[in-house]
Short mmCIF file of C-alpha atoms in Angstrom, two decimals:
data_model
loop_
_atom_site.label_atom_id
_atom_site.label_comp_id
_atom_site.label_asym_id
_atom_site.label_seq_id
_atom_site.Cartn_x
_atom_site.Cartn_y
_atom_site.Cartn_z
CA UNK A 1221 5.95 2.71 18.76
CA UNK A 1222 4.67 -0.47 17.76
CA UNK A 1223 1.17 -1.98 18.38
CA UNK A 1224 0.38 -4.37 21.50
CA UNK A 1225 1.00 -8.22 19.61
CA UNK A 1226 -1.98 -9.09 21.64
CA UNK A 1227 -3.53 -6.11 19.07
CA UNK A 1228 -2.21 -7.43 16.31
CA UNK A 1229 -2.64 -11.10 16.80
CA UNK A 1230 -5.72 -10.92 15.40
CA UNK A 1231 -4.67 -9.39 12.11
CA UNK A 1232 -2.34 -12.41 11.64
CA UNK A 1233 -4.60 -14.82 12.16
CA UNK A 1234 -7.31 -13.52 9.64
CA UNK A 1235 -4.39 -14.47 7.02
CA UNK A 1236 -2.90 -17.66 8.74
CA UNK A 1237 -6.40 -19.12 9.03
CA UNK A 1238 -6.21 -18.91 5.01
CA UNK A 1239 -3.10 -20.74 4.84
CA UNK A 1240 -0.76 -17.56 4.44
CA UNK A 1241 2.33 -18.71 5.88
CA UNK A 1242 3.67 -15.76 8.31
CA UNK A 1243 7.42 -14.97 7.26
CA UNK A 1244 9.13 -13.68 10.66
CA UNK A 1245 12.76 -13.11 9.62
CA UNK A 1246 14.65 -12.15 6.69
CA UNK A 1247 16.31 -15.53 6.04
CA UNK A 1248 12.23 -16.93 6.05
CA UNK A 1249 11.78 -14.29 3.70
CA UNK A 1250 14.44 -15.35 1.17
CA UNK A 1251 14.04 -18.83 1.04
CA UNK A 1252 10.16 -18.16 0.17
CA UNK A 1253 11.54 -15.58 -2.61
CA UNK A 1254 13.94 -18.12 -3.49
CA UNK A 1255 11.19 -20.94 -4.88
CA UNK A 1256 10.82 -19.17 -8.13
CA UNK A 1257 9.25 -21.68 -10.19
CA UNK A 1258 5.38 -20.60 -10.46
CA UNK A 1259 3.94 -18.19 -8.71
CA UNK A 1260 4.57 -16.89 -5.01
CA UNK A 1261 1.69 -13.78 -3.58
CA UNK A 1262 3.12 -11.77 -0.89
CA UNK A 1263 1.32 -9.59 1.01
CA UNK A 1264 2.79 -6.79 3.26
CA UNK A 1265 -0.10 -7.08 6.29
CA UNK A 1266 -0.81 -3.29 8.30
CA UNK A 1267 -2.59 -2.60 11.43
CA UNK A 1268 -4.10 0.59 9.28
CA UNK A 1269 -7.61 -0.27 9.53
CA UNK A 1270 -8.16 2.47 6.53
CA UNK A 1271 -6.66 -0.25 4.20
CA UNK A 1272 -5.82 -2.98 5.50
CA UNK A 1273 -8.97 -3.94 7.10
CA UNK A 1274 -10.27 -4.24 3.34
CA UNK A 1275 -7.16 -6.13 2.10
CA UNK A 1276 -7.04 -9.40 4.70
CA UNK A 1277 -10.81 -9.93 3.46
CA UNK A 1278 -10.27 -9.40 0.27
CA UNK A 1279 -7.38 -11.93 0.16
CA UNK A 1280 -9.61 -14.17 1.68
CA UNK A 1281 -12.12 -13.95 -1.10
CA UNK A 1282 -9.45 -14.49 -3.81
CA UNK A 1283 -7.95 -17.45 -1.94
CA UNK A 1284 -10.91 -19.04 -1.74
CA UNK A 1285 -12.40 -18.44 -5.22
CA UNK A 1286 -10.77 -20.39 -7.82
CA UNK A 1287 -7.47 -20.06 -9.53
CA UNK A 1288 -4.83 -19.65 -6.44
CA UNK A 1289 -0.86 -18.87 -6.29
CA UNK A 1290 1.52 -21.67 -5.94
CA UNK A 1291 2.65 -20.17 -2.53
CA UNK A 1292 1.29 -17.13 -0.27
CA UNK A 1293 2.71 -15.89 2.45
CA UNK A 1294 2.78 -12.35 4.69
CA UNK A 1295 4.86 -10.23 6.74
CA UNK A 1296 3.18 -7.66 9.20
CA UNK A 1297 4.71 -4.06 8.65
CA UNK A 1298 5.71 -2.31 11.93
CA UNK A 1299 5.89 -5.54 13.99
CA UNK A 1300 8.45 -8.08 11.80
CA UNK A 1301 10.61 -4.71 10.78
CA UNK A 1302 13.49 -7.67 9.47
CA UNK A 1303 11.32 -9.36 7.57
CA UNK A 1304 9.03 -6.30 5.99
CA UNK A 1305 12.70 -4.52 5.16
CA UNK A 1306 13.81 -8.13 3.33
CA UNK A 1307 10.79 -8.63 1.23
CA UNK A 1308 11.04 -4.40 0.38
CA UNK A 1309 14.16 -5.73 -1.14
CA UNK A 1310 13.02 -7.70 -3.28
CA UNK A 1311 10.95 -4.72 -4.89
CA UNK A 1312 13.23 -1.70 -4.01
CA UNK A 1313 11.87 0.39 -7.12
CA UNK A 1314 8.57 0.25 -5.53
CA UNK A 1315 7.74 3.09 -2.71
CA UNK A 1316 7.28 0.99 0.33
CA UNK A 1317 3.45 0.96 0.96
CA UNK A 1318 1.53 -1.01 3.88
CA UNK A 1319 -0.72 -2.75 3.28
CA UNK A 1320 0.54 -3.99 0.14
CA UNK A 1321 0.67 -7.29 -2.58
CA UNK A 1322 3.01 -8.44 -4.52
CA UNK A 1323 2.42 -11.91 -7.28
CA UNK A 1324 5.63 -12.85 -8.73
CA UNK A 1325 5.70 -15.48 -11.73
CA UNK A 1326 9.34 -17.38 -11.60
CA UNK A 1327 10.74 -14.66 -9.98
CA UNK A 1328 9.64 -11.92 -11.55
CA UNK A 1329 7.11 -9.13 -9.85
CA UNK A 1330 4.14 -9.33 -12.53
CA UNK A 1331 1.51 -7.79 -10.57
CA UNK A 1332 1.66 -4.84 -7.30
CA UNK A 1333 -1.34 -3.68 -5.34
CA UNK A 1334 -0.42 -0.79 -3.34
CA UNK A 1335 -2.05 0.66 -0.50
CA UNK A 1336 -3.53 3.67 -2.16
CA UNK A 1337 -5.70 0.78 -4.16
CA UNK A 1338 -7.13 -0.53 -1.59
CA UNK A 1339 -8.15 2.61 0.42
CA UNK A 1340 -11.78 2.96 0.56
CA UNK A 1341 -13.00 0.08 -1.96
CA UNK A 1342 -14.73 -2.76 -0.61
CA UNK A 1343 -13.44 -6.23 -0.07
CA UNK A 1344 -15.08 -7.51 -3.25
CA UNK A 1345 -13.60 -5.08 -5.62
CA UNK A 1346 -10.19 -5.33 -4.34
CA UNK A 1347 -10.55 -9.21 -4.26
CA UNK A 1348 -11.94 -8.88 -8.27
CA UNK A 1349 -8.24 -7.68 -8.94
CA UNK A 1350 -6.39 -10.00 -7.27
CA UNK A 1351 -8.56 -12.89 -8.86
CA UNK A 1352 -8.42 -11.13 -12.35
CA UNK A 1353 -4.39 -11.12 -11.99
CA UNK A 1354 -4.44 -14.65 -10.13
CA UNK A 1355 -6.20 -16.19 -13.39
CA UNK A 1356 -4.02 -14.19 -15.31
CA UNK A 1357 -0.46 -15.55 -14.03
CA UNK A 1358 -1.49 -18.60 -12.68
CA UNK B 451 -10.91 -5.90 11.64
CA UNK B 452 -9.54 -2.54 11.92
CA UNK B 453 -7.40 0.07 13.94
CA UNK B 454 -8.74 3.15 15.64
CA UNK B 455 -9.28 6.42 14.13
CA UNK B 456 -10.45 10.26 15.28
CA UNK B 457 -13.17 11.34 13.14
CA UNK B 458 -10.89 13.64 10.98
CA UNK B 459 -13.41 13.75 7.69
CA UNK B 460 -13.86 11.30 4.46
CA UNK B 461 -10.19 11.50 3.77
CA UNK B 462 -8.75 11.06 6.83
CA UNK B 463 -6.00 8.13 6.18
CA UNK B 464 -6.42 7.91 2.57
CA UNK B 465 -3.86 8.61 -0.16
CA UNK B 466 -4.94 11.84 -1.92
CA UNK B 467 -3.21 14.62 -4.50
CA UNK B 468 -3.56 18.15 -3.88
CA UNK B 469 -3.42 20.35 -6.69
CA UNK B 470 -2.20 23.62 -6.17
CA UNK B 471 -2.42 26.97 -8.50
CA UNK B 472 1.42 26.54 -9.01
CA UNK B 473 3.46 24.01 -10.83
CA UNK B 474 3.17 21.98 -7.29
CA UNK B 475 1.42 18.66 -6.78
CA UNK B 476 1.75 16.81 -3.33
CA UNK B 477 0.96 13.25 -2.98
CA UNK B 478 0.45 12.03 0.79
CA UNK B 479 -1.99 10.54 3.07
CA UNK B 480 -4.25 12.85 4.38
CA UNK B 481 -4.53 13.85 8.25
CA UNK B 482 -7.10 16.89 8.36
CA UNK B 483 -8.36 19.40 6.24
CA UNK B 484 -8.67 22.10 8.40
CA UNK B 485 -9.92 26.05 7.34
CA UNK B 486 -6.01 26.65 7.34
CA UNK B 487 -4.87 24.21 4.83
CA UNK B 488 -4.97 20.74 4.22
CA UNK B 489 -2.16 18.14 6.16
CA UNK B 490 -0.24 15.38 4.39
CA UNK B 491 1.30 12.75 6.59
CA UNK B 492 4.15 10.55 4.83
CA UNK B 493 3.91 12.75 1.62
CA UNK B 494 6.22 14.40 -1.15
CA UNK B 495 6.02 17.07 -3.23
CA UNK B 496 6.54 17.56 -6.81
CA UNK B 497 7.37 20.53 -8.91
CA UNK B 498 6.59 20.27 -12.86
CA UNK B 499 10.12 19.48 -14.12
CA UNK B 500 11.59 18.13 -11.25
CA UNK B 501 13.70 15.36 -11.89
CA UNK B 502 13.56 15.94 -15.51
CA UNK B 503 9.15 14.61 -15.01
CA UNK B 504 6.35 16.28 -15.73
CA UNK B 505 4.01 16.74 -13.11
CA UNK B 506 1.75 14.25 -15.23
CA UNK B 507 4.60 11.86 -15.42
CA UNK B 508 4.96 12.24 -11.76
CA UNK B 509 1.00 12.08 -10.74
CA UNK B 510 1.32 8.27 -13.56
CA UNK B 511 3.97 7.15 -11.81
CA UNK B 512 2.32 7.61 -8.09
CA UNK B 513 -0.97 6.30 -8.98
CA UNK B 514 0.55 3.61 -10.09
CA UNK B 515 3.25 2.57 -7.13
CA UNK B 516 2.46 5.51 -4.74
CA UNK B 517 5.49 7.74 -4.00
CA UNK B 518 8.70 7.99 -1.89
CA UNK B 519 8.24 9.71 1.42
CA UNK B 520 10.15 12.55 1.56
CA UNK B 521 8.27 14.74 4.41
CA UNK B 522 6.60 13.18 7.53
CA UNK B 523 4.14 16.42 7.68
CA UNK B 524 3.13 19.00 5.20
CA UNK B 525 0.75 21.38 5.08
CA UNK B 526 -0.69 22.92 1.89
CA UNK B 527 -2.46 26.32 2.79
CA UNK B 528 -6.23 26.44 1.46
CA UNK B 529 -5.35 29.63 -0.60
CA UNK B 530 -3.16 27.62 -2.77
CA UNK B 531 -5.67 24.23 -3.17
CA UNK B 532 -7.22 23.92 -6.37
CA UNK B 533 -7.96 20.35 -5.78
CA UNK B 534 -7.85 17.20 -3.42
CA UNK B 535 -8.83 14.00 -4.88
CA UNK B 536 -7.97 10.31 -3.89
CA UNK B 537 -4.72 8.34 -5.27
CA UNK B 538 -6.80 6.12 -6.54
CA UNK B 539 -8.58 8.32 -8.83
CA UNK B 540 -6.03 8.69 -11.13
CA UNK B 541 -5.78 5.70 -13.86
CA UNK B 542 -2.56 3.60 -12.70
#
């Protein structure tokens, strides 16, 4: 059963507050997937708080520290099920995992955080990856 | 901010493998560890040669994407545990 939105709501506005644009159906979902040109970070938000409360503060650090992707945006696992099954799509090799990030350079996946990387580190650490792979690809 | 956990132990929620003394490895995110065995929630399991992989080719490939859920539950009795370590342990 899903969580209360009045739960969640919180957890989606520690990423919109950042400027993560919230992707709520599967045709928002495509037409973000469908700017190829650059770079586009997606992140697959969770309620888990075993994860994902070390992943929305983590983006935050990377977002605000330097080299940033063209375009980020989020879906929220177990709450936008049409959206969260559109942007698995998009990487249906890769297990689905929640929470999760994804950087794709002109289309192409070039970097994948899954949840089992984020699972007890702190914020910092997981934010030194994503800022290692955003100065890498972007 | 975060959700709402039991105190089940360290692992409780995190990604772990469990070694066993057989040519089994399961991969799943740990529940308990109780004196009965150790429970997997949204796991799989992984016998050396399945699928034409190595159980080292298997364990690579998880740490580095995770793995397919196959079972929702699974329990690995304590007499067959050589090991549980985290996911993330392994070099992706």
């Amino acid at each position: 059963m899903p969580y209360s939105p009045l739960l969640v709501k919180p957890m989606r506005d520690e990423l919109t507050a950042i400027g993560v644009q919230e992707l709520l159906s599967a045709e928002e979902v495509d037409s973000f997937m469908n700017q190829k040109e650059g770079t586009s970070f997606l992140i697959v938000n969770s309620v888990c708080g075993c994860a994902a409360g070390m992943a929305r503060p983590a983006i935050r650090v990377a977002l605000e520290n330097g080299t940033r992707p063209d375009r980020t945006a989020s879906v929220f696992a177990g709450q936008d099920l049409e959206a969260t099954a559109q942007v698995r799509s998009y990487m249906a090799q890769i297990p689905p995992s929640s929470p999760s990030m994804a950087l794709f350079k002109d289309g192409e996946l070039v970097f994948f955080v899954p949840r089992h990387r984020i699972e007890g580190r702190d914020a910092e650490a997981v934010a030194k990856d994503l800022t290692d792979a955003f100065e890498a690809n972007c | 901010m975060g959700t709402f956990h039991q105190n089940k132990g360290e692992l409780h929620g995190i990604t772990v493998v469990v070694e066993t003394h057989g040519p089994e490895v399961f991969v799943g995110r740990c529940d308990t560890v109780t004196p009965q065995g150790v429970i997997l929630l949204d796991g799989d399991r992984h016998s050396d040669g399945d699928d034409g992989r190595s159980k080292e080719e298997y364990l690579r490939q998880a740490a580095q994407f995770g793995v397919w859920k196959k079972y929702d539950r699974l329990m690995v009795p304590t007499a067959e545990v050589v090991s549980i370590r985290r996911l993330s342990e392994l070099g992706a």
